[in-house]
Coordinates of C-alpha atoms in Angstrom, one line a residue:
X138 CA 0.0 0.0 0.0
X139 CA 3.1 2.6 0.8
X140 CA 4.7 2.2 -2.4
X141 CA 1.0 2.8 -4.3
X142 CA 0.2 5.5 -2.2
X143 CA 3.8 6.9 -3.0
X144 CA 3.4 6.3 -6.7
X145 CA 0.2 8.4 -6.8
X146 CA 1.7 11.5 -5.1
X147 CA 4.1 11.1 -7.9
X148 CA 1.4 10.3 -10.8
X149 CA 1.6 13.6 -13.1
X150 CA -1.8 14.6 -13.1
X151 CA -3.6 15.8 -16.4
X152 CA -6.2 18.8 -16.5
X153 CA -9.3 19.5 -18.7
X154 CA -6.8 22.0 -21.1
X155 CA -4.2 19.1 -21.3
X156 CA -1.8 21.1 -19.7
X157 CA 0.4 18.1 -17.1
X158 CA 1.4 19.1 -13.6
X159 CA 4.3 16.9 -12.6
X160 CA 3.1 15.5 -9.2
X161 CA 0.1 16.0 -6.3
X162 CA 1.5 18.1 -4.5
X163 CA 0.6 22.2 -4.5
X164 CA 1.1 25.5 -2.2
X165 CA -2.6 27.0 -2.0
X166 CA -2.5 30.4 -2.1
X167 CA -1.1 32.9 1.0
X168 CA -1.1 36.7 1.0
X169 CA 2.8 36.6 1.1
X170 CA 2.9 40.5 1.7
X171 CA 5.6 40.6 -1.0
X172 CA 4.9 42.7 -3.1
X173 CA 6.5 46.5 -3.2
X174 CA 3.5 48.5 -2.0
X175 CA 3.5 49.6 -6.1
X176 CA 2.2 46.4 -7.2
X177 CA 4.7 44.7 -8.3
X178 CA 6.9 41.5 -7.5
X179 CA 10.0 42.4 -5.0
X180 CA 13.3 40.5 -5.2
X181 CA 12.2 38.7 -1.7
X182 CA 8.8 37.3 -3.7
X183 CA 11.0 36.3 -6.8
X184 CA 13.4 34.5 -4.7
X185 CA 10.4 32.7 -2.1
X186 CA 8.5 31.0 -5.2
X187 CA 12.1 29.9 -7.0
X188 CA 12.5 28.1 -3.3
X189 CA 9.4 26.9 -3.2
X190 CA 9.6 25.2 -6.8
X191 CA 13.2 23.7 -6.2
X192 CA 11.1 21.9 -3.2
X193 CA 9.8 19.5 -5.8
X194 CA 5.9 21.1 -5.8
X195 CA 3.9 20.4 -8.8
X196 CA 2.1 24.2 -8.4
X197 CA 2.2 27.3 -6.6
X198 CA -0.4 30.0 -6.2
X199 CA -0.1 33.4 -5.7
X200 CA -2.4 34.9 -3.3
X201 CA -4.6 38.0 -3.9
X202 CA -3.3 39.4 -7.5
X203 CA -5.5 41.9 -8.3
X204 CA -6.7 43.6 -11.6
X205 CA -6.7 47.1 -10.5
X206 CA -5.5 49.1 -7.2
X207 CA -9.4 49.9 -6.0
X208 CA -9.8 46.9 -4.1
X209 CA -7.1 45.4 -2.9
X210 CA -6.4 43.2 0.2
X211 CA -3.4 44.3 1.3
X212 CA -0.8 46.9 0.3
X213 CA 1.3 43.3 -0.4
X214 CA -0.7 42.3 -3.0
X215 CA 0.1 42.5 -6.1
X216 CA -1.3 44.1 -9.2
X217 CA -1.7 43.1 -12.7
X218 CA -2.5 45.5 -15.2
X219 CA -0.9 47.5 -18.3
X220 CA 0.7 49.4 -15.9
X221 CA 2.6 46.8 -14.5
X222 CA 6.5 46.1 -14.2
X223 CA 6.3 43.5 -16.7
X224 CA 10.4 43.0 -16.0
X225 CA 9.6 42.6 -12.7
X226 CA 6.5 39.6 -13.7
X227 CA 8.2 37.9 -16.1
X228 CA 10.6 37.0 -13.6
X229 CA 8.5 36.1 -11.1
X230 CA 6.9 33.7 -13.8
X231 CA 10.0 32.4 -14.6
X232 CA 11.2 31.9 -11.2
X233 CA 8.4 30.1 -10.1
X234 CA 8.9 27.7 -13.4
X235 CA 11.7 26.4 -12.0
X236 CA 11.9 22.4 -12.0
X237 CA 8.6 22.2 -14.0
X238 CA 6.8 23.6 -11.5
X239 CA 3.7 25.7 -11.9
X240 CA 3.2 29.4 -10.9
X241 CA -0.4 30.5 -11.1
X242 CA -1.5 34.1 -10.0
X243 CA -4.7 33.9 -7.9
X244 CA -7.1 36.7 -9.9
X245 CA -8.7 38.5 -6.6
X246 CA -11.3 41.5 -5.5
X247 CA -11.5 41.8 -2.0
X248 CA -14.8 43.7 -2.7
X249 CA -16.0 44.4 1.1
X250 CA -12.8 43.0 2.3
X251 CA -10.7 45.6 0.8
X252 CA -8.3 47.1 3.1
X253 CA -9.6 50.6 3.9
X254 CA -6.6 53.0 4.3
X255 CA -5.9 52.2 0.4
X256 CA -9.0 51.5 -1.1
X257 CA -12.8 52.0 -1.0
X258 CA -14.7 48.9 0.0
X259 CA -17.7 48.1 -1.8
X260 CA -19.7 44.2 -2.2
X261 CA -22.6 42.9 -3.3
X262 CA -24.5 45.1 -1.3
X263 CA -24.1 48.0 1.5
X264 CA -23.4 46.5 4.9
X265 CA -22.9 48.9 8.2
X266 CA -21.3 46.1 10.8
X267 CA -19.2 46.0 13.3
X268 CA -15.6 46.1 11.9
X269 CA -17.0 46.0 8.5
X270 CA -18.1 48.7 6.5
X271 CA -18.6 48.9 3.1
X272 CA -20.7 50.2 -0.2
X273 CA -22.8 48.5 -3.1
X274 CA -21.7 47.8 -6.3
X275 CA -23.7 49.2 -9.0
X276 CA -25.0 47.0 -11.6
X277 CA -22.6 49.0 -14.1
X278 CA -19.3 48.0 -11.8
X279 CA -21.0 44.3 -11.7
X280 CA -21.3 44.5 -15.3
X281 CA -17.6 45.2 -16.2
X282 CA -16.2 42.8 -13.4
X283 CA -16.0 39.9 -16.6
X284 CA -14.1 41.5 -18.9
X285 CA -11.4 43.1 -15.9
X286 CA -10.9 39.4 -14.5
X287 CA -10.3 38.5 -18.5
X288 CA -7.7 41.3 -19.2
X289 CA -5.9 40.4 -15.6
X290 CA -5.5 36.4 -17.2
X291 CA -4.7 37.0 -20.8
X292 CA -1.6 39.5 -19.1
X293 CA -0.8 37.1 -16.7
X294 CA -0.9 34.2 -19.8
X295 CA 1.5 36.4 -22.1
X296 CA 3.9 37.6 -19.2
X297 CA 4.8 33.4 -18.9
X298 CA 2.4 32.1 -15.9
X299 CA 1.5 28.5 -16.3
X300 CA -2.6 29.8 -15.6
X301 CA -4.7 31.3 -13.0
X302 CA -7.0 31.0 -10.5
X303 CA -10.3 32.9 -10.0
X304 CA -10.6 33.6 -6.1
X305 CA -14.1 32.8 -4.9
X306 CA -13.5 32.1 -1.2
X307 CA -13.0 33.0 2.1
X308 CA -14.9 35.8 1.7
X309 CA -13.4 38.2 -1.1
X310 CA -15.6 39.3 -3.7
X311 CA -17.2 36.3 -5.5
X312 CA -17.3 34.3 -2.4
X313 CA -19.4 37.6 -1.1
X314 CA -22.0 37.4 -4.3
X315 CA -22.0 33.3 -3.4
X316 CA -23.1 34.7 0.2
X317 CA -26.3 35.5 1.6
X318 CA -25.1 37.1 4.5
X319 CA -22.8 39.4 2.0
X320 CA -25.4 39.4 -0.6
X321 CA -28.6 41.1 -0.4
X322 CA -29.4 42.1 -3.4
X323 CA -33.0 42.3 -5.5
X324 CA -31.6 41.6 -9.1
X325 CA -30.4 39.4 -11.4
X326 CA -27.1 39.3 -9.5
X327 CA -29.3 38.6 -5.7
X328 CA -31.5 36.2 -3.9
X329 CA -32.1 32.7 -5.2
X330 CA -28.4 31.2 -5.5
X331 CA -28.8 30.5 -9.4
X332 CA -28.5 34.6 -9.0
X333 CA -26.0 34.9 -6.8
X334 CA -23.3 32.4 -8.5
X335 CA -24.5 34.5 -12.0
X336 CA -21.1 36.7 -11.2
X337 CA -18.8 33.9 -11.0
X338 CA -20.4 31.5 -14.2
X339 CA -20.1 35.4 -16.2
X340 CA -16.5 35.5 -14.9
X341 CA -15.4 31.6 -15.6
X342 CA -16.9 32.2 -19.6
X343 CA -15.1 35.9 -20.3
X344 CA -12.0 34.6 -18.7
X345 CA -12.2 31.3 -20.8
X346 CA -12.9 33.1 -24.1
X347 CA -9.7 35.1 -23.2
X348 CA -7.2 32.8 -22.8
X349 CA -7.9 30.8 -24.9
X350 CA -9.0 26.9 -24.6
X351 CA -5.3 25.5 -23.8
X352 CA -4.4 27.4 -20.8
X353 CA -5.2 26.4 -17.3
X354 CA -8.1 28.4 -15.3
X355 CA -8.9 27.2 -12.1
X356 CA -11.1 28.5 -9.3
X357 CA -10.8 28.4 -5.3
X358 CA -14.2 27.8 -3.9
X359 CA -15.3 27.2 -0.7
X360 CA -17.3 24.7 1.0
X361 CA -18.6 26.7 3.9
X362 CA -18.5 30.2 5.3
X363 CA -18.3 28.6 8.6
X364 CA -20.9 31.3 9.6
X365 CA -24.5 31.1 10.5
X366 CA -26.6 31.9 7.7
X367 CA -23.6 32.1 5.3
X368 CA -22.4 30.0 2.0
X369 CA -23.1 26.3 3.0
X370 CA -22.3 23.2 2.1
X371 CA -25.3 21.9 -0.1
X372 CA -24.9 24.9 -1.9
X373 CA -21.6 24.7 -2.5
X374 CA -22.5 21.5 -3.5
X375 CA -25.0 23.0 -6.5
X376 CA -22.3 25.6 -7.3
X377 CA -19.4 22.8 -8.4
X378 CA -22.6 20.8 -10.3
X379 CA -23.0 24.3 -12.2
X380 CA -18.5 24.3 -12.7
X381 CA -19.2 20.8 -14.5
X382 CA -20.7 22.6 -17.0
X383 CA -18.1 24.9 -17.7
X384 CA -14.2 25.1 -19.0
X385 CA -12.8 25.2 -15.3
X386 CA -9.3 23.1 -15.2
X387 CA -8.8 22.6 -11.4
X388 CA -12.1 23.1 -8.4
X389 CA -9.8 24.0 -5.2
X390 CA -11.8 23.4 -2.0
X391 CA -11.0 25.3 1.1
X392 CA -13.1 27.1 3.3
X393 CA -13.9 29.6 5.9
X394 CA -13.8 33.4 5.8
X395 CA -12.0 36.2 6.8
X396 CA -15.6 38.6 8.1
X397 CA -14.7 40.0 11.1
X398 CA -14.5 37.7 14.2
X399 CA -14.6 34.7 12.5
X400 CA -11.9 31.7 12.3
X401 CA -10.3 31.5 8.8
X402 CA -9.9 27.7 7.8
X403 CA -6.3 27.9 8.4
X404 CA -6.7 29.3 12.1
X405 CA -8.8 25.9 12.9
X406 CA -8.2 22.9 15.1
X407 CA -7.6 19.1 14.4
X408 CA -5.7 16.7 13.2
X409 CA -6.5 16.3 9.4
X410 CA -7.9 17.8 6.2
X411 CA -10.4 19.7 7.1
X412 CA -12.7 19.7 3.7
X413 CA -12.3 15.8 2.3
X414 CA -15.2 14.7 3.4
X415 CA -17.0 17.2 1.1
X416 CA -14.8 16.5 -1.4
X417 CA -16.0 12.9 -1.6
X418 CA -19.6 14.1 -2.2
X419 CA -18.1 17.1 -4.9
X420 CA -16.7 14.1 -6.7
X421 CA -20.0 12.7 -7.1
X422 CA -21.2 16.3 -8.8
X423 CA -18.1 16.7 -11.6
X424 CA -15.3 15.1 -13.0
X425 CA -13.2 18.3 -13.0
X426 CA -9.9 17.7 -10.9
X427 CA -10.3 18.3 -7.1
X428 CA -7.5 20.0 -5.0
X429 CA -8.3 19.9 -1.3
X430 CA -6.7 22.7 0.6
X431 CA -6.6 23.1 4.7
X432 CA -5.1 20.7 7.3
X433 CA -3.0 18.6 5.9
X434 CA -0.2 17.6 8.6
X435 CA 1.4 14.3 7.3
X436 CA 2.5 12.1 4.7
X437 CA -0.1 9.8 5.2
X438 CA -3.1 12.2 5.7
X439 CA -1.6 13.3 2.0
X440 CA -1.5 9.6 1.1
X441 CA -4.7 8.8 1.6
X442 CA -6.8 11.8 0.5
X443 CA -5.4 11.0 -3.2
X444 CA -5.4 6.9 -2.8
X445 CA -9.4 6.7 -1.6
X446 CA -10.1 9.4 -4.7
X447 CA -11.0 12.0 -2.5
X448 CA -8.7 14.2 -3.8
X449 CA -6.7 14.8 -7.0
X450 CA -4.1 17.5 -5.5
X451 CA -3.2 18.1 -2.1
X452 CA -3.0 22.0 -1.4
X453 CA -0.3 22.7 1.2
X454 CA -0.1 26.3 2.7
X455 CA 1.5 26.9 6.2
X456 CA 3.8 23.3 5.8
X457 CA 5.5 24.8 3.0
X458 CA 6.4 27.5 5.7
X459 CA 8.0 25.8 7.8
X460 CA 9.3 23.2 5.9
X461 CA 9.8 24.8 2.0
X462 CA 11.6 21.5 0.8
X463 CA 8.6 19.4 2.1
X464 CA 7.7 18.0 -1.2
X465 CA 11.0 15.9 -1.6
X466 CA 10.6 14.7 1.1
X467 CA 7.0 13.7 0.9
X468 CA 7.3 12.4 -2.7
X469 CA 10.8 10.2 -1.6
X470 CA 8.1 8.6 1.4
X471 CA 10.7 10.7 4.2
X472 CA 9.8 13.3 6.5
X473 CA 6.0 12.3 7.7
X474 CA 5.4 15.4 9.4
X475 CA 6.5 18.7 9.5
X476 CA 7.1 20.4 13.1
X477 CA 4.5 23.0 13.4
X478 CA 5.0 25.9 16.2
X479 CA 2.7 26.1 18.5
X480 CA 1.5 29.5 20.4
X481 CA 0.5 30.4 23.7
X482 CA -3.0 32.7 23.5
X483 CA -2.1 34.4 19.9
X484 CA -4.7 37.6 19.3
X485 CA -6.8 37.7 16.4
X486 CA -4.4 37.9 13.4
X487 CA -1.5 36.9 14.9
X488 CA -0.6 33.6 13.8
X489 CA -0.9 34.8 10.4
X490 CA 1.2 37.8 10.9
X491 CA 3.8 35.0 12.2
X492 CA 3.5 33.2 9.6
X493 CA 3.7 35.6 7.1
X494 CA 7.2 36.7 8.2
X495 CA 8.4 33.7 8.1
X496 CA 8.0 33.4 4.4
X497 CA 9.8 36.9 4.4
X498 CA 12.5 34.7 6.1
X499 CA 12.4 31.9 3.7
X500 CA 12.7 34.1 0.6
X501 CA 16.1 35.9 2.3
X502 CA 17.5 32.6 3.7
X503 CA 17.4 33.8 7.2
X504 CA 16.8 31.4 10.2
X505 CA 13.7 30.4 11.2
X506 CA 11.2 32.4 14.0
X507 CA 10.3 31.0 16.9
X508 CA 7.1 30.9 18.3
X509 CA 8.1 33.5 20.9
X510 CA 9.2 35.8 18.5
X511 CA 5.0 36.5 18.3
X512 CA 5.0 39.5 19.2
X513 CA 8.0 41.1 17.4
X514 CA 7.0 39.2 14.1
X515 CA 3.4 40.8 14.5
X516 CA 4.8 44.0 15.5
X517 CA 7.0 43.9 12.0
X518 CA 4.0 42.8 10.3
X519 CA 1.8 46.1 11.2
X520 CA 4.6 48.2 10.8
X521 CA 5.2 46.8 7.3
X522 CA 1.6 47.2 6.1
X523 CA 2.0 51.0 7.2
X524 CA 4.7 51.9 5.5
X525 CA 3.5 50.0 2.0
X526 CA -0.1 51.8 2.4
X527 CA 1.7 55.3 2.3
X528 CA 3.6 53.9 -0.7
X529 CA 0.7 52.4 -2.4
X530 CA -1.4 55.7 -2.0
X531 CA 1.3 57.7 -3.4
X532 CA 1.7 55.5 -6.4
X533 CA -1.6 55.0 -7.4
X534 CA -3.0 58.2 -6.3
X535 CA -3.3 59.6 -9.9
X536 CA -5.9 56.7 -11.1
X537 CA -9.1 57.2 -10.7
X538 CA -10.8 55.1 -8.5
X539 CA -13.5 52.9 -8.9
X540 CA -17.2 54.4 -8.2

C-alpha cells in the first residue's frame, strides 16, 4: 500500500486544457505581503516562489493578485494590469517555473474585504457592521467585473504564468455574491443562488474566451463560510454541479472566511484535512480535478486523501512554511510530518502575521522564527503594512478610482 500510495503522489496529473502538472503536491495560495506597496513583485517574492519550486511542488499559487489598485487586500498584493513592471512579472513567472513547476497568480477582489486605508470597499450590497463597513456595487461595476478578470488572465498568460486562479473564497468578492449574508441584493445578480453564483459562471466564460481553450483556469471555492446563515455546504455542493458545466481546469476546496470575528480555515483545530469529506460528495457532482486545501499535517493524511479518490491534488499552505523543501521529502516517502510551532494565546491575526514573516525569512534565507518571537513578528507585520499603504497611496493616487 506505501509504495502505491507513494506512486500516486508522484502520478503527473492531467487537467481539462491538457496542460500536465508533474506531481500531487501544490502551495494553496497565501497573502505573502511581497509585493513593493507599487504592485509589483520584490526581489524577496522572486526569490520565495524559485525556493518553493526547487522543493519538488507540482504548483504554486499566488495569493490575492488583483486587476486594479481599487480593491485590494493588502498593500502586499500585487497588481496586474498595463501598468505593470512586466520585468519585474516575467521574472517572477520564470522563477516560479523552475523544475517544471507551476506558478499561477490567484485573480482577486476583495470587494467588502478591501483594506480601507488604500482602497474603498464596496460588495454585493451596503453592509454597516461592526468592523465592517462597506458600499454596493452598481450593476454597471458588476457588469464590467467579466471582462477586468479576462484582461488580468490574458496579461498574466502572455507575461509566462503557467494559468490562474479565480478567487471565490474566504470571503473576497465572488465568495461575497456566493453569500447571503454578504449578498442582499434584488436583481439578477441577488436572492435565489442560481442569482448569486451568475457573477462567477459570467467570470469563468469571459475569462475562458480570453485565454484561450489551452491554458489552465482554475477556481478556489469554498465549502462553507463557517458562519450562520452564510455560503453552505449543499450549496456549494449546486455551485461545483454548475463548474461541471463549464471550462474550469482545477475546483480548489477550502473554506472559511475572513468577516470579522470569524476563524479563517487555516486558524482551525484538528488533526486532518479539514474539507475531504466534502470532497468525496463534490466528486460525485463533476469530474473536473479536485484539490483539497486546509489541514494537511502528514505524509499519510496526504497519502490517503489522493489513494481513496477524495482528492486529485493536495493544497499545502503553512507546511511549505515551515518546511519549503517538504515536497521531496513527501514524494521520496521521508519526513511524515512537519514540526508546526505552537502558540500560547495568539490575538486575532497573529498567527498569520507570524506566519507571514516567516515566508519573508524563507525568501532571504534567514533562520527560522520562533514561536516567541510573536510578538515582534506581528509588531514587523503592522509596521510593514504601514509603510506599503503610504507607498501604495502615493503610487496609485493619480488613477481614478472605482465608483
Amino acid at each position: 500500500m506505501s509504495n502505491r500510495t507513494q506512486s500516486l503522489l508522484h502520478q503527473p496529473l492531467i487537467l481539462p486544457c491538457g496542460v500536465t502538472l508533474k506531481n500531487r503536491i501544490a502551495k494553496s495560495a497565501m497573502s505573502d505581503s511581497l509585493g513593493d506597496g507599487k504592485g509589483n513583485p520584490s526581489d524577496d517574492q522572486i526569490k520565495l516562489y524559485e525556493r518553493w519550486a526547487t522543493g519538488g511542488l507540482a504548483l504554486s499559487i499566488i495569493g490575492e493578485v488583483q486587476g486594479t489598485p481599487h480593491f485590494a487586500e493588502k498593500p502586499g498584493n500585487l497588481v496586474l494590469n498595463d501598468q505593470s513592471d512586466f520585468a519585474f512579472l516575467r521574472k517572477l513567472a520564470q522563477a516560479g517555473a523552475t523544475n517544471d513547476a507551476h506558478l499561477w497568480p490567484q485573480l482577486g477582489h476583495a470587494g467588502a474585504m478591501a483594506d480601507a486605508p488604500i482602497s474603498s470597499p464596496k460588495g454585493p450590497s451596503r453592509l454597516d457592521l461592526p468592523g465592517l463597513k462597506c458600499g454596493a456595487l452598481s450593476l454597471d461595476e458588476i457588469h464590467a467585473l467579466p471582462a477586468e478578470f479576462a484582461r488580468t488572465a490574458n496579461l498574466a498568460k502572455q507575461l509566462g504564468f503557467g494559468g490562474v486562479e479565480l478567487h471565490a473564497a474566504h470571503g473576497f468578492l465572488l465568495n461575497q455574491f456566493l453569500s447571503p449574508l454578504f449578498n442582499k441584493r434584488e436583481d439578477a445578480y441577488g436572492g435565489s443562488l442560481q442569482n448569486r453564483m451568475r457573477l462567477l459562471l459570467e467570470v469563468i466564460s469571459a475569462v475562458r474566451n480570453a485565454v484561450g481553450p489551452d491554458f489552465p483556469v482554475g477556481i478556489k471555492l469554498n465549502a462553507t463560510d463557517q458562519l450562520e446563515g452564510g455560503f453552505a455546504e449543499d450549496e456549494s455542493l449546486e455551485v461545483i454541479a454548475a463548474l461541471d458545466k463549464t471550462t474550469i481546469d482545477l475546483i480548489d476546496v477550502s473554506g472559511g472566511t475572513y468577516f470579522p470575528g470569524a476563524a479563517s480555515s487555516s486558524d482551525r483545530a484538528g488533526s486532518g484535512a479539514y474539507f475531504l469529506d466534502f470532497a468525496e460528495r463534490a466528486r460525485a457532482k463533476t469530474n473536473i480535478p479536485l484539490m483539497v486545501t486546509g489541514g494537511f499535517k502528514t505524509l499519510a493524511q496526504a497519502k490517503s486523501a489522493i489513494a481513496e479518490g477524495k482528492a486529485d491534488l493536495v493544497g499545502l499552505a503553512r507546511a511549505l512554511v515551515v518546511d519549503p523543501e517538504l515536497p521531496s521529502f513527501w514524494l521520496s516517502d521521508q519526513r511524515d510530518e512537519p514540526q508546526f510551532p505552537r502558540f500560547k494565546n495568539p490575538p486575532e491575526g497573529g498567527v498569520t502575521a507570524w506566519y507571514t514573516m516567516q515566508v519573508t525569512r524563507i525568501a532571504r534565507g534567514e533562520d527560522a522564527l520562533e514561536p516567541d518571537d510573536l510578538d515582534e513578528a506581528i509588531a514587523a507585520y503592522e509596521a510593514r503594512d504601514e509603510v506599503r499603504r503610504e507607498v501604495w497611496n502615493s503610487h496609485f493616487s493619480g488613477i481614478s478610482r472605482a465608483t
